[in-house]
Amino acid sequence: MLLLMLFSSSNFLFFFITSDDQHWMAGRDHLKIAPDVRRALLHGDAVVALESTIISHGMPYPENLQTAREVEAIVRDNGAIPATIAILDGVPCIGLDDEQLERLAKLGKKAQKTARRDIPHIVAAHGNGATTVSATMFFASKVGIHVFVTGGIGGVHRHGEQTMDISSDLTELGRTPVAVVSAGVKSILDIPRTLEFLETQGVTVAAYKTHEFPAFFTESSGCKIPCRLDSPEDGARLIHANLNLGLGSGILIAVPISKDHSASGYTIESAIQKALEEAKHKNVIGNAVTPFVLARVNELTGGASLAANIALVKNNALVGAKIAAVLANLKRGFARSAL
């Protein structure tokens, strides 16, 4: 049995690697690490975490499986190893093989949507959980993965000042040193209040090749942010500085949807407003609002929103993988200079 010590944030994490080359144990938490992810982490190669809720709850089968495979391929083609994260039969898995991806895709909504708060229950019940942003960040950070690609993050819901409906994604960004590459925040949420909450949490918010914070389906939300990144190198340096300073908080890197798909954004935005009104009329509340609205928007737009969703996730994967590859090189150079 080999003892490995990895540096993560301000703490040392000890992993015991078992002889079957499949499992790592961090403290008392048992994690199953895919062999290629394990090797990449051991050698300091680039790894990109991917959530699994987008597979189980974000789109129907078989589009979800095809998209998951294509996103992983994009990550690999751009210099990083993909690590899709999920809980299967009560075991947190860091990296899924193709059989596991297909199983999750077929499970769909039978896999429980799993945020940080849900992890103990899913593990204790030996259940299947599709990780959201907060849970994916938690597991990624635990094994030393510092770049995570998703579609969009959660935020402060409309009228959140009254309902206190605020996504755990935001508090996770405030306490977990992982950079989240996303297309910003969906306009079904209160974007200005979301950015205010992130500021309160001490989260650096950056936009890729723009000063405008994107609103998922459209390139701009009308909110400007001061931190602009113009290249993967800029993104990697930002993450590296955050880690070296030991701030303990995450970073949100917002990548606008590509211009090829932003043209349909205004049509989608109109459908979102209609779906929100329908949700209010039908008294759809809490965490049921987002899936209801997204499903209704897909119906109203004849599938255009799903196509845009898939396109932006792929674009985020491209940018995130390139950032992770540069970051891995920066870490190697920093380690050599410290010797």
Coordinates of C-alpha atoms in Angstrom, one line a residue:
M1 CA 0.0 0.0 0.0
L2 CA 1.4 3.4 -1.0
L3 CA 0.9 6.5 1.1
L4 CA 0.6 9.7 -1.0
M5 CA 0.5 13.2 0.4
L6 CA -1.1 15.9 -1.7
F7 CA -1.2 19.7 -1.0
S8 CA -4.7 21.1 -1.3
S9 CA -5.4 24.7 -0.2
S10 CA -3.8 25.1 3.2
N11 CA -4.2 21.5 4.3
F12 CA -2.4 18.3 3.6
L13 CA -4.6 15.4 2.5
F14 CA -3.4 11.9 2.9
F15 CA -4.5 9.2 0.5
F16 CA -4.0 5.5 0.8
I17 CA -3.9 3.9 -2.6
T18 CA -5.0 0.3 -2.5
S19 CA -3.5 -2.5 -4.5
D20 CA -6.4 -2.8 -6.9
D21 CA -5.5 0.6 -8.2
Q22 CA -9.2 1.7 -8.0
H23 CA -9.9 3.2 -4.6
W24 CA -8.4 6.1 -2.6
M25 CA -9.3 6.7 1.0
A26 CA -9.1 10.3 2.3
G27 CA -9.4 10.3 6.0
R28 CA -12.4 8.1 6.6
D29 CA -14.2 8.9 3.4
H30 CA -14.1 6.2 0.7
L31 CA -13.9 7.5 -2.8
K32 CA -13.6 5.6 -6.0
I33 CA -11.1 7.2 -8.4
A34 CA -11.0 6.3 -12.0
P35 CA -7.5 5.0 -13.0
D36 CA -6.8 7.7 -15.5
V37 CA -7.8 10.4 -13.1
R38 CA -5.7 8.9 -10.4
R39 CA -2.7 8.7 -12.6
A40 CA -3.1 12.3 -13.7
L41 CA -3.4 13.5 -10.2
L42 CA -0.3 11.5 -9.2
H43 CA 1.8 13.1 -12.0
G44 CA 0.4 16.6 -11.7
D45 CA -1.4 16.5 -15.0
A46 CA -4.4 18.5 -15.9
V47 CA -7.8 17.2 -14.6
V48 CA -11.2 18.8 -15.2
A49 CA -14.1 17.9 -12.9
L50 CA -17.6 17.6 -14.5
E51 CA -20.9 17.4 -12.7
S52 CA -23.5 14.7 -13.3
T53 CA -26.8 16.5 -12.7
I54 CA -26.6 17.8 -16.2
I55 CA -26.6 14.2 -17.4
S56 CA -29.4 12.9 -15.2
H57 CA -31.6 16.0 -14.9
G58 CA -30.4 18.4 -17.6
M59 CA -31.5 16.7 -20.8
P60 CA -33.3 13.5 -21.9
Y61 CA -31.8 10.2 -22.9
P62 CA -30.0 9.5 -25.2
E63 CA -28.9 13.2 -25.8
N64 CA -27.6 13.3 -22.3
L65 CA -25.3 10.3 -22.9
Q66 CA -24.1 11.6 -26.2
T67 CA -23.4 15.1 -24.7
A68 CA -21.5 13.6 -21.8
R69 CA -19.3 11.6 -24.1
E70 CA -18.7 14.6 -26.4
V71 CA -17.9 16.9 -23.5
E72 CA -15.4 14.4 -22.1
A73 CA -13.8 14.1 -25.5
I74 CA -13.4 17.9 -25.8
V75 CA -11.6 17.9 -22.4
R76 CA -9.2 15.2 -23.5
D77 CA -8.6 16.8 -26.9
N78 CA -7.6 20.0 -25.2
G79 CA -5.0 18.6 -22.8
A80 CA -6.8 17.5 -19.7
I81 CA -8.4 14.3 -18.2
P82 CA -12.2 14.5 -17.6
A83 CA -13.5 13.5 -14.1
T84 CA -17.2 13.2 -14.2
I85 CA -18.4 13.0 -10.5
A86 CA -21.4 11.1 -9.2
I87 CA -22.4 8.8 -6.3
L88 CA -23.2 5.3 -7.5
D89 CA -24.5 2.7 -5.0
G90 CA -23.5 4.9 -2.2
V91 CA -19.9 5.3 -3.4
P92 CA -18.6 8.8 -4.5
C93 CA -17.0 8.2 -7.9
I94 CA -14.4 10.7 -9.2
G95 CA -14.3 9.9 -12.9
L96 CA -16.8 7.5 -14.6
D97 CA -16.1 4.9 -17.3
D98 CA -18.4 4.6 -20.3
E99 CA -20.6 2.0 -18.7
Q100 CA -21.1 4.2 -15.6
L101 CA -21.9 7.2 -17.8
E102 CA -24.6 5.2 -19.7
R103 CA -26.0 3.8 -16.4
L104 CA -26.4 7.4 -15.1
A105 CA -27.9 8.6 -18.3
K106 CA -30.5 5.9 -18.3
L107 CA -31.3 6.4 -14.6
G108 CA -32.2 10.0 -15.4
K109 CA -34.2 11.6 -12.6
K110 CA -34.2 8.4 -10.7
A111 CA -30.8 9.4 -9.6
Q112 CA -31.2 12.0 -6.8
K113 CA -30.1 15.5 -7.4
T114 CA -27.3 15.8 -4.9
A115 CA -26.0 19.0 -3.4
R116 CA -23.5 19.1 -0.5
R117 CA -26.2 18.7 2.1
D118 CA -27.5 15.5 0.5
I119 CA -24.1 13.6 0.3
P120 CA -24.3 11.9 3.7
H121 CA -27.8 10.6 3.1
I122 CA -27.1 9.2 -0.4
V123 CA -23.9 7.5 0.8
A124 CA -25.5 6.1 3.9
A125 CA -28.5 4.8 1.9
H126 CA -26.3 3.3 -0.8
G127 CA -28.2 5.4 -3.3
N128 CA -27.4 6.9 -6.6
G129 CA -26.7 10.6 -6.7
A130 CA -26.1 13.1 -9.5
T131 CA -23.9 15.8 -8.2
T132 CA -24.8 19.5 -8.5
V133 CA -22.2 22.3 -8.5
S134 CA -21.8 22.3 -4.7
A135 CA -21.3 18.6 -4.4
T136 CA -19.0 18.4 -7.4
M137 CA -16.9 21.2 -6.0
F138 CA -16.7 19.4 -2.6
F139 CA -15.5 16.1 -4.1
A140 CA -13.2 17.8 -6.6
S141 CA -11.4 19.8 -3.9
K142 CA -11.1 16.7 -1.7
V143 CA -8.8 15.0 -4.3
G144 CA -7.0 18.2 -5.5
I145 CA -8.9 19.0 -8.7
H146 CA -9.0 22.8 -9.0
V147 CA -10.9 23.3 -12.3
F148 CA -14.5 22.4 -12.8
V149 CA -16.7 22.9 -15.9
T150 CA -20.4 23.1 -15.9
G151 CA -23.3 24.8 -17.8
G152 CA -24.5 27.4 -15.4
I153 CA -24.4 27.8 -11.6
G154 CA -27.3 28.3 -9.3
G155 CA -27.9 31.7 -7.6
V156 CA -30.3 33.9 -5.7
H157 CA -33.8 33.2 -6.8
R158 CA -36.2 36.0 -7.7
H159 CA -37.7 37.4 -4.5
G160 CA -34.9 35.6 -2.7
E161 CA -34.9 38.5 -0.2
Q162 CA -38.2 37.2 1.0
T163 CA -38.0 33.4 0.4
M164 CA -34.2 33.1 1.3
D165 CA -34.0 30.7 -1.7
I166 CA -30.3 30.9 -2.4
S167 CA -28.4 28.1 -4.1
S168 CA -25.8 26.3 -2.1
D169 CA -23.5 26.7 -5.2
L170 CA -22.8 30.3 -4.0
T171 CA -21.8 29.4 -0.4
E172 CA -19.7 26.5 -1.8
L173 CA -17.8 29.0 -4.0
G174 CA -17.1 31.0 -0.8
R175 CA -15.4 28.1 1.0
T176 CA -14.0 25.7 -1.6
P177 CA -10.9 26.5 -3.7
V178 CA -12.2 25.3 -7.0
A179 CA -12.5 27.4 -10.2
V180 CA -15.9 27.0 -11.8
V181 CA -16.1 27.6 -15.5
S182 CA -19.7 28.3 -16.5
A183 CA -21.9 30.3 -18.9
G184 CA -22.8 32.5 -15.9
V185 CA -26.3 32.4 -14.4
K186 CA -29.7 31.7 -16.0
S187 CA -32.0 34.7 -16.2
I188 CA -34.6 32.8 -14.3
L189 CA -32.6 33.9 -11.3
D190 CA -31.8 37.3 -9.8
I191 CA -28.4 38.0 -11.4
P192 CA -27.5 41.3 -9.7
R193 CA -28.3 39.8 -6.3
T194 CA -26.4 36.7 -7.2
L195 CA -23.3 38.8 -7.9
E196 CA -23.8 40.7 -4.7
F197 CA -24.0 37.5 -2.7
L198 CA -20.8 36.2 -4.4
E199 CA -19.0 39.4 -3.4
T200 CA -20.1 38.9 0.2
Q201 CA -18.7 35.4 0.1
G202 CA -15.4 36.8 -1.1
V203 CA -15.6 35.0 -4.5
T204 CA -13.6 36.4 -7.4
V205 CA -15.8 36.6 -10.5
A206 CA -14.1 36.8 -13.9
A207 CA -15.5 37.0 -17.4
Y208 CA -13.8 35.5 -20.4
K209 CA -12.9 38.0 -23.2
T210 CA -15.5 40.4 -21.9
H211 CA -16.4 42.7 -19.0
E212 CA -20.1 41.7 -19.3
F213 CA -21.3 38.9 -17.0
P214 CA -23.2 36.4 -19.3
A215 CA -26.7 35.2 -18.6
F216 CA -26.4 31.7 -19.9
F217 CA -28.4 31.8 -23.1
T218 CA -27.3 35.4 -23.9
E219 CA -23.9 37.0 -23.9
S220 CA -24.8 39.7 -21.4
S221 CA -26.9 40.2 -18.3
G222 CA -26.3 44.0 -18.2
C223 CA -24.0 43.5 -15.2
K224 CA -20.4 44.5 -15.6
I225 CA -17.5 42.9 -13.6
P226 CA -14.0 44.3 -13.2
C227 CA -12.0 41.0 -13.7
R228 CA -11.5 40.2 -17.4
L229 CA -9.6 37.2 -18.7
D230 CA -8.4 37.2 -22.3
S231 CA -6.7 33.8 -22.5
P232 CA -6.3 30.4 -20.8
E233 CA -3.1 31.8 -19.4
D234 CA -4.9 34.6 -17.7
G235 CA -7.3 32.1 -16.2
A236 CA -4.6 29.8 -15.0
R237 CA -2.6 32.6 -13.4
L238 CA -5.7 33.8 -11.6
I239 CA -6.4 30.3 -10.2
H240 CA -2.7 29.8 -9.3
A241 CA -2.6 33.0 -7.4
N242 CA -5.8 32.1 -5.5
L243 CA -4.4 28.7 -4.5
N244 CA -0.9 30.1 -3.5
L245 CA -2.5 32.8 -1.3
G246 CA -4.5 30.1 0.5
L247 CA -7.7 32.2 0.3
G248 CA -9.8 29.1 0.6
S249 CA -12.5 30.4 -1.7
G250 CA -13.4 29.5 -5.2
I251 CA -13.4 31.4 -8.5
L252 CA -16.2 31.8 -11.0
I253 CA -15.1 32.1 -14.6
A254 CA -18.0 33.1 -16.8
V255 CA -17.7 32.3 -20.5
P256 CA -20.3 33.8 -22.8
I257 CA -22.3 31.5 -25.1
S258 CA -20.8 31.4 -28.6
K259 CA -22.2 33.9 -31.1
D260 CA -23.4 31.1 -33.3
H261 CA -25.9 30.2 -30.7
S262 CA -26.5 33.5 -29.0
A263 CA -28.8 34.6 -31.8
S264 CA -31.6 32.4 -30.5
G265 CA -31.0 33.8 -27.0
Y266 CA -33.6 36.5 -27.1
T267 CA -36.3 34.0 -28.3
I268 CA -35.3 31.7 -25.4
E269 CA -35.4 34.7 -23.0
S270 CA -39.0 35.4 -24.0
A271 CA -39.9 31.8 -23.4
I272 CA -38.3 31.9 -20.0
Q273 CA -40.5 34.9 -19.0
K274 CA -43.6 33.0 -20.1
A275 CA -42.5 29.9 -18.3
L276 CA -41.9 31.8 -15.1
E277 CA -45.4 33.2 -15.2
E278 CA -46.8 29.7 -15.7
A279 CA -44.7 28.5 -12.7
K280 CA -46.1 31.3 -10.6
H281 CA -49.7 30.5 -11.7
K282 CA -49.3 26.8 -11.0
N283 CA -47.7 27.6 -7.6
V284 CA -44.4 25.8 -8.5
I285 CA -42.0 26.8 -5.8
G286 CA -38.6 26.0 -4.4
N287 CA -36.2 23.6 -6.2
A288 CA -39.0 22.5 -8.5
V289 CA -39.0 25.9 -10.3
T290 CA -35.8 25.5 -12.3
P291 CA -36.5 22.0 -13.8
F292 CA -40.1 23.1 -14.5
V293 CA -39.0 26.3 -16.3
L294 CA -36.3 24.7 -18.3
A295 CA -38.5 21.8 -19.5
R296 CA -41.3 24.3 -20.4
V297 CA -38.7 26.6 -22.2
N298 CA -37.5 23.6 -24.2
E299 CA -41.1 22.9 -25.3
L300 CA -41.8 26.6 -26.1
T301 CA -38.7 27.0 -28.2
G302 CA -39.0 23.7 -30.1
G303 CA -35.8 22.3 -28.7
A304 CA -33.7 25.5 -29.4
S305 CA -32.9 25.9 -25.7
L306 CA -31.6 22.4 -25.4
A307 CA -29.3 22.9 -28.5
A308 CA -28.0 26.1 -27.0
N309 CA -27.5 24.4 -23.6
I310 CA -25.4 21.6 -25.2
A311 CA -23.4 24.1 -27.3
L312 CA -22.5 26.3 -24.3
V313 CA -21.4 23.3 -22.1
K314 CA -19.1 22.2 -24.9
N315 CA -17.7 25.7 -25.2
N316 CA -17.1 25.8 -21.5
A317 CA -15.3 22.5 -21.6
L318 CA -13.0 23.8 -24.3
V319 CA -12.1 26.8 -22.3
G320 CA -11.9 25.0 -19.0
A321 CA -9.6 22.2 -20.4
K322 CA -7.2 24.8 -21.8
I323 CA -7.1 26.7 -18.5
A324 CA -6.5 23.4 -16.6
A325 CA -3.6 22.4 -19.0
V326 CA -1.9 25.8 -18.4
L327 CA -2.5 25.6 -14.7
A328 CA -0.8 22.1 -14.5
N329 CA 2.3 23.6 -16.2
L330 CA 2.3 26.6 -13.8
K331 CA 2.2 24.3 -10.8
R332 CA 5.1 22.2 -12.2
G333 CA 7.2 25.4 -12.7
F334 CA 6.3 26.6 -9.2
A335 CA 7.2 23.3 -7.6
R336 CA 10.6 23.3 -9.4
S337 CA 11.4 26.8 -8.4
A338 CA 10.7 25.9 -4.7
L339 CA 13.3 23.1 -4.7

